[in-house]
Amino acid sequence: MALLIRAELGLDPWDVFHQGLAERTGWSFGTVTIVAGAAVLLLWIPMRQRPGLGTVSNVFVIGIVVDASLRWVPAPDAFGWRLAFLVAGVVLNAVAGGAYIGARLGPGPRDGLMTGLVRRTGRSVRLIRTGIEITVLGVGFVLGGSVGLGTVLYALTIGPLVQVFLPLLTVRERRAGAEPVGAAPVGDPAAEPAPAG
């Protein structure tokens, strides 16, 4: 997120909203991210969504880390560096998304809002996600958030990139009575001793 902000080439829809709100309130970007995450989490109550450790961590950790990162990440002047920041920010965001979803400890507030609305309305994920993204993008743009090349790049690539990283970063569940990780499955000819003689 810090790299996308420093690139100044446009943010993802939620961060356009966060940035616009930060500019209007005078709060830090991280503080706005925390407050917005907590507010979205309140919307889970009527949908009977249950947060997990990952949900609560998402609210606080992202805001704290982005503020710390913004203190250390410089804003480059050269377009080449800004473009590199943009691409790195999108890819690292996809890695982070794959890691936190793959941890199976609860979706972030914004993802949970989407899944809750899908469940309650019966509408498709595509329709609900697109509606949410367009809404926060529109509000963020009106508030003065940064829309540009980065917004388009993020919108077009985040789904495919998360799809690549998610299987690589998903924690496999162990079923009761299952063999330890790395053990050969029962009946695997490679694991059985060769017959004598």
mmCIF file of C-alpha atoms in Angstrom:
data_model
loop_
_atom_site.group_PDB
_atom_site.id
_atom_site.type_symbol
_atom_site.label_atom_id
_atom_site.label_comp_id
_atom_site.label_asym_id
_atom_site.label_seq_id
_atom_site.Cartn_x
_atom_site.Cartn_y
_atom_site.Cartn_z
ATOM 1 C CA MET A 1 0.000 0.000 0.000
ATOM 2 C CA ALA A 2 2.833 2.395 0.827
ATOM 3 C CA LEU A 3 4.481 1.719 -2.550
ATOM 4 C CA LEU A 4 1.208 2.426 -4.378
ATOM 5 C CA ILE A 5 0.748 5.668 -2.449
ATOM 6 C CA ARG A 6 4.331 6.812 -3.097
ATOM 7 C CA ALA A 7 4.069 5.954 -6.818
ATOM 8 C CA GLU A 8 1.326 8.610 -7.155
ATOM 9 C CA LEU A 9 -0.097 6.834 -10.201
ATOM 10 C CA GLY A 10 -3.482 5.868 -8.740
ATOM 11 C CA LEU A 11 -4.598 3.537 -5.953
ATOM 12 C CA ASP A 12 -6.904 0.552 -5.674
ATOM 13 C CA PRO A 13 -10.571 1.528 -5.081
ATOM 14 C CA TRP A 14 -10.578 1.093 -1.287
ATOM 15 C CA ASP A 15 -7.344 3.050 -0.953
ATOM 16 C CA VAL A 16 -8.733 5.839 -3.161
ATOM 17 C CA PHE A 17 -11.492 6.042 -0.542
ATOM 18 C CA HIS A 18 -9.008 5.877 2.361
ATOM 19 C CA GLN A 19 -6.784 8.554 0.833
ATOM 20 C CA GLY A 20 -9.707 10.862 0.100
ATOM 21 C CA LEU A 21 -10.993 10.459 3.648
ATOM 22 C CA ALA A 22 -7.490 11.063 5.049
ATOM 23 C CA GLU A 23 -7.226 14.303 3.083
ATOM 24 C CA ARG A 24 -10.626 15.473 4.348
ATOM 25 C CA THR A 25 -10.100 14.517 8.003
ATOM 26 C CA GLY A 26 -6.386 15.245 8.403
ATOM 27 C CA TRP A 27 -5.893 11.748 9.853
ATOM 28 C CA SER A 28 -3.013 9.550 8.753
ATOM 29 C CA PHE A 29 -3.673 7.041 5.989
ATOM 30 C CA GLY A 30 -3.211 4.181 8.453
ATOM 31 C CA THR A 31 -5.655 5.657 10.952
ATOM 32 C CA VAL A 32 -8.296 6.048 8.251
ATOM 33 C CA THR A 33 -7.679 2.445 7.152
ATOM 34 C CA ILE A 34 -8.212 1.218 10.733
ATOM 35 C CA VAL A 35 -11.362 3.317 11.287
ATOM 36 C CA ALA A 36 -12.844 2.312 7.903
ATOM 37 C CA GLY A 37 -12.063 -1.361 8.583
ATOM 38 C CA ALA A 38 -13.753 -1.169 11.988
ATOM 39 C CA ALA A 39 -16.792 0.604 10.470
ATOM 40 C CA VAL A 40 -17.101 -2.053 7.757
ATOM 41 C CA LEU A 41 -16.806 -4.711 10.447
ATOM 42 C CA LEU A 42 -19.896 -3.212 12.147
ATOM 43 C CA LEU A 43 -21.807 -3.876 8.918
ATOM 44 C CA TRP A 44 -21.171 -7.595 9.504
ATOM 45 C CA ILE A 45 -23.510 -7.624 12.523
ATOM 46 C CA PRO A 46 -26.831 -7.580 10.640
ATOM 47 C CA MET A 47 -25.416 -10.146 8.178
ATOM 48 C CA ARG A 48 -24.389 -12.456 11.051
ATOM 49 C CA GLN A 49 -20.834 -12.704 9.783
ATOM 50 C CA ARG A 50 -18.325 -13.993 12.330
ATOM 51 C CA PRO A 51 -14.863 -12.432 12.462
ATOM 52 C CA GLY A 52 -11.748 -14.487 13.061
ATOM 53 C CA LEU A 53 -8.315 -13.598 14.361
ATOM 54 C CA GLY A 54 -7.313 -12.681 10.800
ATOM 55 C CA THR A 55 -10.269 -10.310 10.519
ATOM 56 C CA VAL A 56 -9.388 -8.349 13.643
ATOM 57 C CA SER A 57 -5.666 -8.413 12.812
ATOM 58 C CA ASN A 58 -6.440 -7.098 9.332
ATOM 59 C CA VAL A 59 -8.182 -4.050 10.823
ATOM 60 C CA PHE A 60 -5.242 -3.008 12.993
ATOM 61 C CA VAL A 61 -2.074 -4.426 11.443
ATOM 62 C CA ILE A 62 -2.560 -2.955 7.972
ATOM 63 C CA GLY A 63 -3.148 0.566 9.285
ATOM 64 C CA ILE A 64 -0.184 0.484 11.654
ATOM 65 C CA VAL A 65 2.183 -1.020 9.080
ATOM 66 C CA VAL A 66 1.189 1.330 6.255
ATOM 67 C CA ASP A 67 1.832 4.379 8.456
ATOM 68 C CA ALA A 68 5.232 2.980 9.473
ATOM 69 C CA SER A 69 6.077 2.151 5.844
ATOM 70 C CA LEU A 70 5.137 5.630 4.651
ATOM 71 C CA ARG A 71 7.683 7.066 7.080
ATOM 72 C CA TRP A 72 10.464 4.988 5.507
ATOM 73 C CA VAL A 73 9.510 4.719 1.818
ATOM 74 C CA PRO A 74 10.588 7.804 -0.146
ATOM 75 C CA ALA A 75 8.512 9.337 -2.935
ATOM 76 C CA PRO A 76 10.532 8.932 -6.154
ATOM 77 C CA ASP A 77 10.639 11.675 -8.784
ATOM 78 C CA ALA A 78 11.615 9.610 -11.834
ATOM 79 C CA PHE A 79 8.695 8.038 -13.701
ATOM 80 C CA GLY A 80 10.593 4.738 -14.038
ATOM 81 C CA TRP A 81 10.883 4.415 -10.251
ATOM 82 C CA ARG A 82 7.255 5.414 -9.765
ATOM 83 C CA LEU A 83 6.219 2.722 -12.237
ATOM 84 C CA ALA A 84 8.435 0.178 -10.439
ATOM 85 C CA PHE A 85 6.807 1.144 -7.107
ATOM 86 C CA LEU A 86 3.378 0.703 -8.688
ATOM 87 C CA VAL A 87 4.116 -2.764 -10.097
ATOM 88 C CA ALA A 88 5.851 -3.889 -6.883
ATOM 89 C CA GLY A 89 2.927 -2.578 -4.814
ATOM 90 C CA VAL A 90 0.351 -4.500 -6.858
ATOM 91 C CA VAL A 91 2.378 -7.744 -6.782
ATOM 92 C CA LEU A 92 3.129 -7.478 -3.044
ATOM 93 C CA ASN A 93 -0.550 -6.739 -2.371
ATOM 94 C CA ALA A 94 -1.451 -9.940 -4.232
ATOM 95 C CA VAL A 95 1.126 -11.911 -2.214
ATOM 96 C CA ALA A 96 -0.282 -10.420 1.004
ATOM 97 C CA GLY A 97 -3.841 -11.238 -0.072
ATOM 98 C CA GLY A 98 -2.889 -14.826 -0.876
ATOM 99 C CA ALA A 99 -1.111 -15.149 2.476
ATOM 100 C CA TYR A 100 -3.848 -13.738 4.703
ATOM 101 C CA ILE A 101 -6.667 -15.564 2.909
ATOM 102 C CA GLY A 102 -4.550 -18.716 2.773
ATOM 103 C CA ALA A 103 -3.964 -18.568 6.534
ATOM 104 C CA ARG A 104 -7.672 -19.456 7.013
ATOM 105 C CA LEU A 105 -8.032 -17.268 10.099
ATOM 106 C CA GLY A 106 -10.924 -15.123 8.867
ATOM 107 C CA PRO A 107 -11.408 -12.722 5.943
ATOM 108 C CA GLY A 108 -10.632 -9.046 6.190
ATOM 109 C CA PRO A 109 -13.560 -6.693 6.881
ATOM 110 C CA ARG A 110 -13.978 -5.692 3.238
ATOM 111 C CA ASP A 111 -13.879 -9.288 1.923
ATOM 112 C CA GLY A 112 -16.299 -10.363 4.650
ATOM 113 C CA LEU A 113 -18.684 -7.565 3.661
ATOM 114 C CA MET A 114 -18.657 -8.939 0.124
ATOM 115 C CA THR A 115 -19.242 -12.571 1.148
ATOM 116 C CA GLY A 116 -21.953 -11.517 3.622
ATOM 117 C CA LEU A 117 -23.813 -9.511 0.969
ATOM 118 C CA VAL A 118 -23.523 -12.385 -1.509
ATOM 119 C CA ARG A 119 -25.015 -14.769 1.053
ATOM 120 C CA ARG A 120 -27.801 -12.390 2.116
ATOM 121 C CA THR A 121 -28.829 -11.182 -1.364
ATOM 122 C CA GLY A 122 -28.199 -14.297 -3.442
ATOM 123 C CA ARG A 123 -26.416 -12.119 -6.011
ATOM 124 C CA SER A 124 -23.169 -13.155 -7.678
ATOM 125 C CA VAL A 125 -19.741 -12.413 -6.191
ATOM 126 C CA ARG A 126 -18.869 -10.540 -9.375
ATOM 127 C CA LEU A 127 -21.900 -8.238 -9.095
ATOM 128 C CA ILE A 128 -21.525 -7.563 -5.359
ATOM 129 C CA ARG A 129 -17.727 -7.048 -5.521
ATOM 130 C CA THR A 130 -18.033 -4.751 -8.531
ATOM 131 C CA GLY A 131 -20.796 -2.735 -6.834
ATOM 132 C CA ILE A 132 -18.742 -2.298 -3.670
ATOM 133 C CA GLU A 133 -15.582 -1.351 -5.582
ATOM 134 C CA ILE A 134 -17.387 1.182 -7.800
ATOM 135 C CA THR A 135 -19.111 2.730 -4.783
ATOM 136 C CA VAL A 136 -15.943 3.207 -2.707
ATOM 137 C CA LEU A 137 -14.015 4.356 -5.798
ATOM 138 C CA GLY A 138 -16.675 6.980 -6.575
ATOM 139 C CA VAL A 139 -16.818 8.258 -3.000
ATOM 140 C CA GLY A 140 -13.012 8.266 -2.752
ATOM 141 C CA PHE A 141 -12.662 10.164 -6.028
ATOM 142 C CA VAL A 142 -15.158 12.819 -4.861
ATOM 143 C CA LEU A 143 -13.184 13.125 -1.596
ATOM 144 C CA GLY A 144 -9.959 13.707 -3.567
ATOM 145 C CA GLY A 145 -8.378 10.238 -3.663
ATOM 146 C CA SER A 146 -5.814 9.354 -6.340
ATOM 147 C CA VAL A 147 -7.282 7.658 -9.435
ATOM 148 C CA GLY A 148 -5.074 6.807 -12.401
ATOM 149 C CA LEU A 149 -3.018 4.144 -14.140
ATOM 150 C CA GLY A 150 -2.512 2.311 -10.840
ATOM 151 C CA THR A 151 -6.255 2.051 -10.283
ATOM 152 C CA VAL A 152 -6.735 0.403 -13.683
ATOM 153 C CA LEU A 153 -3.658 -1.838 -13.312
ATOM 154 C CA TYR A 154 -4.808 -2.958 -9.872
ATOM 155 C CA ALA A 155 -8.357 -3.652 -11.048
ATOM 156 C CA LEU A 156 -7.169 -5.745 -14.006
ATOM 157 C CA THR A 157 -4.398 -7.715 -12.306
ATOM 158 C CA ILE A 158 -5.207 -8.235 -8.622
ATOM 159 C CA GLY A 159 -7.644 -11.118 -9.225
ATOM 160 C CA PRO A 160 -5.361 -13.122 -11.523
ATOM 161 C CA LEU A 161 -2.341 -12.485 -9.273
ATOM 162 C CA VAL A 162 -4.147 -13.578 -6.096
ATOM 163 C CA GLN A 163 -5.268 -16.679 -7.994
ATOM 164 C CA VAL A 164 -1.588 -17.487 -8.632
ATOM 165 C CA PHE A 165 -0.377 -16.837 -5.075
ATOM 166 C CA LEU A 166 -3.322 -18.235 -3.106
ATOM 167 C CA PRO A 167 -2.628 -21.934 -3.781
ATOM 168 C CA LEU A 168 1.065 -21.407 -3.034
ATOM 169 C CA LEU A 169 0.341 -19.730 0.308
ATOM 170 C CA THR A 170 -2.713 -21.650 1.531
ATOM 171 C CA VAL A 171 -2.236 -23.576 4.757
ATOM 172 C CA ARG A 172 -3.397 -27.136 4.230
ATOM 173 C CA GLU A 173 -5.778 -28.407 6.882
ATOM 174 C CA ARG A 174 -4.892 -31.639 8.620
ATOM 175 C CA ARG A 175 -7.789 -33.982 9.137
ATOM 176 C CA ALA A 176 -8.124 -36.041 12.315
ATOM 177 C CA GLY A 177 -6.215 -39.287 11.877
ATOM 178 C CA ALA A 178 -4.426 -38.008 8.781
ATOM 179 C CA GLU A 179 -0.813 -38.867 8.156
ATOM 180 C CA PRO A 180 1.732 -36.199 9.083
ATOM 181 C CA VAL A 181 2.682 -33.756 6.343
ATOM 182 C CA GLY A 182 5.167 -35.386 3.993
ATOM 183 C CA ALA A 183 4.117 -38.934 4.793
ATOM 184 C CA ALA A 184 3.301 -41.109 1.828
ATOM 185 C CA PRO A 185 -0.393 -41.957 1.490
ATOM 186 C CA VAL A 186 -1.558 -45.426 2.511
ATOM 187 C CA GLY A 187 -1.378 -47.774 -0.416
ATOM 188 C CA ASP A 188 1.231 -45.724 -2.250
ATOM 189 C CA PRO A 189 3.357 -48.263 -4.069
ATOM 190 C CA ALA A 190 6.417 -46.030 -3.770
ATOM 191 C CA ALA A 191 6.139 -46.135 0.022
ATOM 192 C CA GLU A 192 5.695 -49.888 0.361
ATOM 193 C CA PRO A 193 8.736 -52.175 0.626
ATOM 194 C CA ALA A 194 9.535 -54.251 -2.440
ATOM 195 C CA PRO A 195 8.425 -57.878 -2.149
ATOM 196 C CA ALA A 196 11.113 -60.284 -0.961
ATOM 197 C CA GLY A 197 12.712 -62.696 -3.351
#
